[in-house]
mmCIF file of C-alpha atoms and ligand atoms in Angstrom:
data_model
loop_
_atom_site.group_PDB
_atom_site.id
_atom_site.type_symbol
_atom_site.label_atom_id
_atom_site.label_comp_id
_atom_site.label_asym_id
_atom_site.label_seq_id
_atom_site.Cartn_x
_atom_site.Cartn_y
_atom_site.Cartn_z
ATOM 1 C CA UNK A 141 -3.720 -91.045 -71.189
ATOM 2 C CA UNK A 142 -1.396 -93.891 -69.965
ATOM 3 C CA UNK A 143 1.931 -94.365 -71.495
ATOM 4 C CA UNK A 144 4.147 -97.318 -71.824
ATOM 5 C CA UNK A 145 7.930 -97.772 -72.514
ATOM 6 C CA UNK A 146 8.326 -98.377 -75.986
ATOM 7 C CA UNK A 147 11.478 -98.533 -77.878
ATOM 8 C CA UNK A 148 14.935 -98.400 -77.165
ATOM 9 C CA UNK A 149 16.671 -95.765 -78.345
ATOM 10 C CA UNK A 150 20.220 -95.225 -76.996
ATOM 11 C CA UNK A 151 21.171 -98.066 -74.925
ATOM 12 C CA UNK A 152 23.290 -97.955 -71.621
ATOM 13 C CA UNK A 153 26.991 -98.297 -73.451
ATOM 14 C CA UNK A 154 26.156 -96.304 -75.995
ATOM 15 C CA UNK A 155 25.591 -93.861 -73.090
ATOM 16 C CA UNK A 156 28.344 -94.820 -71.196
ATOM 17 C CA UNK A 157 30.837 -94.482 -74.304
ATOM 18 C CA UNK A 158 29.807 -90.932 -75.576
ATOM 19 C CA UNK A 159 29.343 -89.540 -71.296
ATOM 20 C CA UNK A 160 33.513 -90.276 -71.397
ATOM 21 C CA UNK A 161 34.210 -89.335 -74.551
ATOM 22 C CA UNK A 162 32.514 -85.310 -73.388
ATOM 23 C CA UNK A 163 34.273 -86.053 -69.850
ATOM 24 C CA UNK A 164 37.687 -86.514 -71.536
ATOM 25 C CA UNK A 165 37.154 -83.745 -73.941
ATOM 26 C CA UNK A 166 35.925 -80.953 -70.726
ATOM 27 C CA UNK A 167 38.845 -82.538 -69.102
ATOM 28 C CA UNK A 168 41.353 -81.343 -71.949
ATOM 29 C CA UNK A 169 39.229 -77.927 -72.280
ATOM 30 C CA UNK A 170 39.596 -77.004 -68.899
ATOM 31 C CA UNK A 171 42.581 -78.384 -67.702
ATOM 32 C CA UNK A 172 43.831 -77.309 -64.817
ATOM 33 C CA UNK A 173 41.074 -74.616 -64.471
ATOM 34 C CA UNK A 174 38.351 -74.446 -61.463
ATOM 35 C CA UNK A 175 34.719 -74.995 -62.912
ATOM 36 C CA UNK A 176 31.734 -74.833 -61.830
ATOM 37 C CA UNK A 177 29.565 -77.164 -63.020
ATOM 38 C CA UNK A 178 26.285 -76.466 -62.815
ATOM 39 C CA UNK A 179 23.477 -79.239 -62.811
ATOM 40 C CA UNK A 180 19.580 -78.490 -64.025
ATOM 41 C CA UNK A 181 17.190 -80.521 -61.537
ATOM 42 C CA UNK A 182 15.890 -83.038 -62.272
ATOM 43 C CA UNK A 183 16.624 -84.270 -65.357
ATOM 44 C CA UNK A 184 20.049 -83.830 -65.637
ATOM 45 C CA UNK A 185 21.367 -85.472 -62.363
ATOM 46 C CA UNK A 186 21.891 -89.142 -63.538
ATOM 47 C CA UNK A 187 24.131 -87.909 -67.055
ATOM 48 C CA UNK A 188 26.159 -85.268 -64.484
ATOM 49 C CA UNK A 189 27.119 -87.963 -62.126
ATOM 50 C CA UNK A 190 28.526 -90.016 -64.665
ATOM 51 C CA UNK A 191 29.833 -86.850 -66.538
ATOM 52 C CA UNK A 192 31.464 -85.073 -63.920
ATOM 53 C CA UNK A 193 33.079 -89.021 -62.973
ATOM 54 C CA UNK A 194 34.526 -89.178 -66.605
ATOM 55 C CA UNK A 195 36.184 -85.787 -66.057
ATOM 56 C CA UNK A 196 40.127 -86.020 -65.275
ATOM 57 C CA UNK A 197 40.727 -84.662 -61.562
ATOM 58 C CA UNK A 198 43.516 -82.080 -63.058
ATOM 59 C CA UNK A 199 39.884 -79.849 -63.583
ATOM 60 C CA UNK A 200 38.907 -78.720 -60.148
ATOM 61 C CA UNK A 201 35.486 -79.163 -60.312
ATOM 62 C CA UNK A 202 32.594 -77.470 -57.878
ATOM 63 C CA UNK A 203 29.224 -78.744 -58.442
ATOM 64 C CA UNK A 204 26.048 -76.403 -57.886
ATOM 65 C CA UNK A 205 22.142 -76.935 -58.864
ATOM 66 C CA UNK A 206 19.321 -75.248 -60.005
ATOM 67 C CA UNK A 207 15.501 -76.134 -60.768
ATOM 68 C CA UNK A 208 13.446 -75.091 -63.261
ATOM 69 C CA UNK A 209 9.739 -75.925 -63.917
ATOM 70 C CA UNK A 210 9.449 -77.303 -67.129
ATOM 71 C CA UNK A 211 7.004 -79.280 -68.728
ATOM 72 C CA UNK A 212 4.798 -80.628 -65.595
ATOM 73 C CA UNK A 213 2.949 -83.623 -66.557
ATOM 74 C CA UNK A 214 2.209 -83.221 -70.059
ATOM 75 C CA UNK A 215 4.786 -83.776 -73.170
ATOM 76 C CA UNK A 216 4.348 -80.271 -74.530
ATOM 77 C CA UNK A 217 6.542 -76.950 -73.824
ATOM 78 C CA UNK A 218 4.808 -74.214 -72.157
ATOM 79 C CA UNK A 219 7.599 -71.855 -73.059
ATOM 80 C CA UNK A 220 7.787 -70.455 -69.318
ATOM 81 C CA UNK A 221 10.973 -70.625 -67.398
ATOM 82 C CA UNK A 222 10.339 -70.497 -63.338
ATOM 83 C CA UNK A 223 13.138 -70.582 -61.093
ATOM 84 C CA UNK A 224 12.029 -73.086 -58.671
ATOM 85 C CA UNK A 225 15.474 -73.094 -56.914
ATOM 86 C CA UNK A 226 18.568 -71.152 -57.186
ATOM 87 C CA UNK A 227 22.306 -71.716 -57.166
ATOM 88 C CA UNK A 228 23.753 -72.101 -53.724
ATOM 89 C CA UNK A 229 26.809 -70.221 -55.024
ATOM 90 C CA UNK A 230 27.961 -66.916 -56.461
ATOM 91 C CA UNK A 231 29.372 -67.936 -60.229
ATOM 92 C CA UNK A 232 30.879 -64.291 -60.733
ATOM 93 C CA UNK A 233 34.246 -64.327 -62.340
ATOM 94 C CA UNK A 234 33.955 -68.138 -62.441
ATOM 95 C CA UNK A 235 34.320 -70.482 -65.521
ATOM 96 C CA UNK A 236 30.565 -72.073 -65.472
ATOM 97 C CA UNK A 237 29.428 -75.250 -67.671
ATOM 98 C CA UNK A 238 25.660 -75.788 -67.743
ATOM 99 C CA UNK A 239 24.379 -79.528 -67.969
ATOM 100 C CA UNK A 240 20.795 -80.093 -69.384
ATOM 101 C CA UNK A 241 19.472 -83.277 -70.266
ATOM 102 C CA UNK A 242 17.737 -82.330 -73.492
ATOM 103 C CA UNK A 243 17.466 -79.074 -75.539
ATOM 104 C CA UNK A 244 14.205 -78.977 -77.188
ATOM 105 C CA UNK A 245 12.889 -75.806 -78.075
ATOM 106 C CA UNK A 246 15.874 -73.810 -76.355
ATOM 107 C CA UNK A 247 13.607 -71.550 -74.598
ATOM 108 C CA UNK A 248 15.067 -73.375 -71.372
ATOM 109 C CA UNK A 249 18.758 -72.830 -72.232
ATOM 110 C CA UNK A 250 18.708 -69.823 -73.802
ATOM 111 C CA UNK A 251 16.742 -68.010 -70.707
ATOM 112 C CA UNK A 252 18.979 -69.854 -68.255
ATOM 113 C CA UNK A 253 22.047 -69.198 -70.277
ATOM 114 C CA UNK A 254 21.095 -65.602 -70.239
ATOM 115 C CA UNK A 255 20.398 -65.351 -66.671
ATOM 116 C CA UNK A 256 24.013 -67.034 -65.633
ATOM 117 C CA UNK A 257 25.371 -64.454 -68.084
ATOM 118 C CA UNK A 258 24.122 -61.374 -66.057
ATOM 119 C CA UNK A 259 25.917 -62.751 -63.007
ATOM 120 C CA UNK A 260 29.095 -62.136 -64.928
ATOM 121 C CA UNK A 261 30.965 -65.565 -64.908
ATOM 122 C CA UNK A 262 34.096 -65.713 -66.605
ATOM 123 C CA UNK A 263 32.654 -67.994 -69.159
ATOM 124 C CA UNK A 264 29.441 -69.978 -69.704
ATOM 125 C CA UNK A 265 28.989 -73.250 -71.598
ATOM 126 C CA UNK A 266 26.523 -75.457 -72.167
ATOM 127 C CA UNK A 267 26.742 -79.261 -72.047
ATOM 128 C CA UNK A 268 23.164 -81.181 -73.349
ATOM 129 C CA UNK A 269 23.535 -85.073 -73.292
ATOM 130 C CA UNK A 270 20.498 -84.967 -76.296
ATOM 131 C CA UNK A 271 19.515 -82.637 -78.978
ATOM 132 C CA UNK A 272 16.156 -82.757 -80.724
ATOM 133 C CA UNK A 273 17.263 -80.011 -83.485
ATOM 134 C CA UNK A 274 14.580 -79.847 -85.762
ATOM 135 C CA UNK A 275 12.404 -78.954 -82.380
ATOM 136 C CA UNK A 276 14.106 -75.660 -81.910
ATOM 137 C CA UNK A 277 12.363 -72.430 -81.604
ATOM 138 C CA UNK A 278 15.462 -70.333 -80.529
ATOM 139 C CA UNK A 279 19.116 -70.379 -80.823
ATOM 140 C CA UNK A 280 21.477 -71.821 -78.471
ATOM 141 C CA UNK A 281 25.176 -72.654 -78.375
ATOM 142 C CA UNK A 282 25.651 -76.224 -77.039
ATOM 143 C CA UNK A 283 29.144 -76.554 -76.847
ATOM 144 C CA UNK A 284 29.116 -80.463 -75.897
ATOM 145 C CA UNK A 285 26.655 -81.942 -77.181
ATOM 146 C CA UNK A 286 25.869 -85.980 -76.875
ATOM 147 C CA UNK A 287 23.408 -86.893 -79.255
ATOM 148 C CA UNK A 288 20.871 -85.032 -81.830
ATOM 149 C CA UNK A 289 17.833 -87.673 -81.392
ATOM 150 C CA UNK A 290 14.602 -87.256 -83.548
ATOM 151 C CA UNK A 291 11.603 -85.443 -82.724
ATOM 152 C CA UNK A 292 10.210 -88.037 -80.197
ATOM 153 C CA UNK A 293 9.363 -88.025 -76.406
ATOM 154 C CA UNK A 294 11.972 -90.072 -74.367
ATOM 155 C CA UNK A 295 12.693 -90.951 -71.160
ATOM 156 C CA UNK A 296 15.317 -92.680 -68.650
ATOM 157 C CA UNK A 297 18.655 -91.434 -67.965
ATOM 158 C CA UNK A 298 17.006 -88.933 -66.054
ATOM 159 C CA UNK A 299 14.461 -88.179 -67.677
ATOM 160 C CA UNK A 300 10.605 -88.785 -67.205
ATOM 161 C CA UNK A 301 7.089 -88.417 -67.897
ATOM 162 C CA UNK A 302 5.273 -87.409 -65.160
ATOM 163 C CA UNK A 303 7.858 -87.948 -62.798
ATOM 164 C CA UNK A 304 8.755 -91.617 -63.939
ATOM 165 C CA UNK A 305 11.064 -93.371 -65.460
ATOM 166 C CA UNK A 306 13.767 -91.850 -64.287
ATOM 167 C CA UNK A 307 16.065 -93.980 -63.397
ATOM 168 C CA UNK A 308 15.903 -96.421 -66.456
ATOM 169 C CA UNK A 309 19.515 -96.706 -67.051
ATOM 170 C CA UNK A 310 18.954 -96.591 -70.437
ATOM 171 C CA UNK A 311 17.319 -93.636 -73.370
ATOM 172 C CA UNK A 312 13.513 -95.288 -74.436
ATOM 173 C CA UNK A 313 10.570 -93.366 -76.826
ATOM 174 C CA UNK A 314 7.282 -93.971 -74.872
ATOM 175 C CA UNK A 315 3.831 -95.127 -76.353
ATOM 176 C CA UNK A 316 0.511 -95.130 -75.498
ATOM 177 C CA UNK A 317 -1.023 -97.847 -73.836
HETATM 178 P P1 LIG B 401 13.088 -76.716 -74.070
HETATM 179 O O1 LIG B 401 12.979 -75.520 -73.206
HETATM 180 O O2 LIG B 401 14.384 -76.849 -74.814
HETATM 181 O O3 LIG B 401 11.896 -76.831 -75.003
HETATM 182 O O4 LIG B 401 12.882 -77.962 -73.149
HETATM 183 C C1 LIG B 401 13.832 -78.500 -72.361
HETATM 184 C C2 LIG B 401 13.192 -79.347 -71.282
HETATM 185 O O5 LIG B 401 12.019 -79.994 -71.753
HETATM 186 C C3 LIG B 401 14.110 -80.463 -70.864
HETATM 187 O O6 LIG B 401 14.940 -80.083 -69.813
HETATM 188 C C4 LIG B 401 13.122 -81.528 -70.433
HETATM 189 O O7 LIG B 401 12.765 -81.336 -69.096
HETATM 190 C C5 LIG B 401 11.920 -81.307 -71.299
HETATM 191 N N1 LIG B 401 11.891 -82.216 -72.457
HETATM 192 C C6 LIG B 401 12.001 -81.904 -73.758
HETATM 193 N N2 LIG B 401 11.929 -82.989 -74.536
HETATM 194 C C7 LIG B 401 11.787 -84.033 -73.695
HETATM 195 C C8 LIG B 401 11.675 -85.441 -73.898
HETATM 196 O O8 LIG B 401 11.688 -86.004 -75.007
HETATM 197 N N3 LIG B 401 11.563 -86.200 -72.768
HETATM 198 C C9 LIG B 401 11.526 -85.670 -71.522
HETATM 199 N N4 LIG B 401 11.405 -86.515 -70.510
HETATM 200 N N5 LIG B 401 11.623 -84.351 -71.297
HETATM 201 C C10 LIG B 401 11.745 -83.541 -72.378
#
């Protein structure tokens, strides 16, 4: 099946406007604290650079990475969580903030969220720059949240289908062609 862009659906300065607004907000959270900030590959690389750029330099932030498989080529969850590369660093005793693209289900955060939490950080939280909430299947705490969007497939911003579309600077629903 080939897929075109469709619709917009949150353009770059609405993007732009609620990315500082969660920046300012971390900054005020954890000021003067060290965090780790902790990006998921791929998809949440473009909203952590501008995130971790609207965060006030009082927070001494570390960044650190880790890859998950996910959904492969296809729109729908498979519900398995495979670590496809780790954290460079040790987060123990550290203050740790989590940075997804999109919570869907939750099976992703809640397993990863689990997993940082058996390291024994100080504290874990989880930042998700979209929301579909009517999608979930399990519980998960997102403490900053950017936007709840409907139950529809998207992509820029970092995010893709099949590995494209990426770097749209803006959030578009998809159609087929
Ligand atoms: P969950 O485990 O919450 O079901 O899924 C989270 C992951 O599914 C996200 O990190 C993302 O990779 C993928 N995902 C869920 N919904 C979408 C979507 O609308 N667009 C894209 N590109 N990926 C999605």
């Amino acid at each position: 099946m080939e897929y075109q862009i469709s619709a917009i659906l949150l353009s770059q300065e609405e993007l732009a406007a609620r990315v500082r607004e969660i920046g300012e907000t971390i900054g005020r959270d954890y000021a003067g604290k060290e965090l780790v900030v902790v990006g998921i590959l791929k998809g949440a690389v473009i909203f952590l650079s501008d995130l971790v750029r609207a965060v006030p330099a009082d927070v001494n932030i570390t960044l650190d990475f880790m890859a998950v498989s996910s959904y492969g080529d296809s729109t729908k969850t498979s519900g398995i969580v495979r670590i496809v590369k780790d954290l460079d660093g040790s987060i123990k005793d550290k203050d740790v903030l989590l940075v997804e693209d999109i919570v869907d289900t939750g099976l992703t955060l809640s397993y990863l969220v689990k997993m940082m939490r058996e390291r024994q950080p100080k504290s874990v939280r989880v930042c998700a720059l979209l929301d579909k909430e009517e999608r979930r299947k399990v519980h998960v705490d997102v403490d900053y949240r950017g936007f709840p969007i409907p139950d529809e497939f998207v992509v820029g911003y970092g995010l893709d289908y099949g590995g494209r579309w990426r770097h749209l600077p803006a959030i578009y629903t998809i159609e087929q062609k």
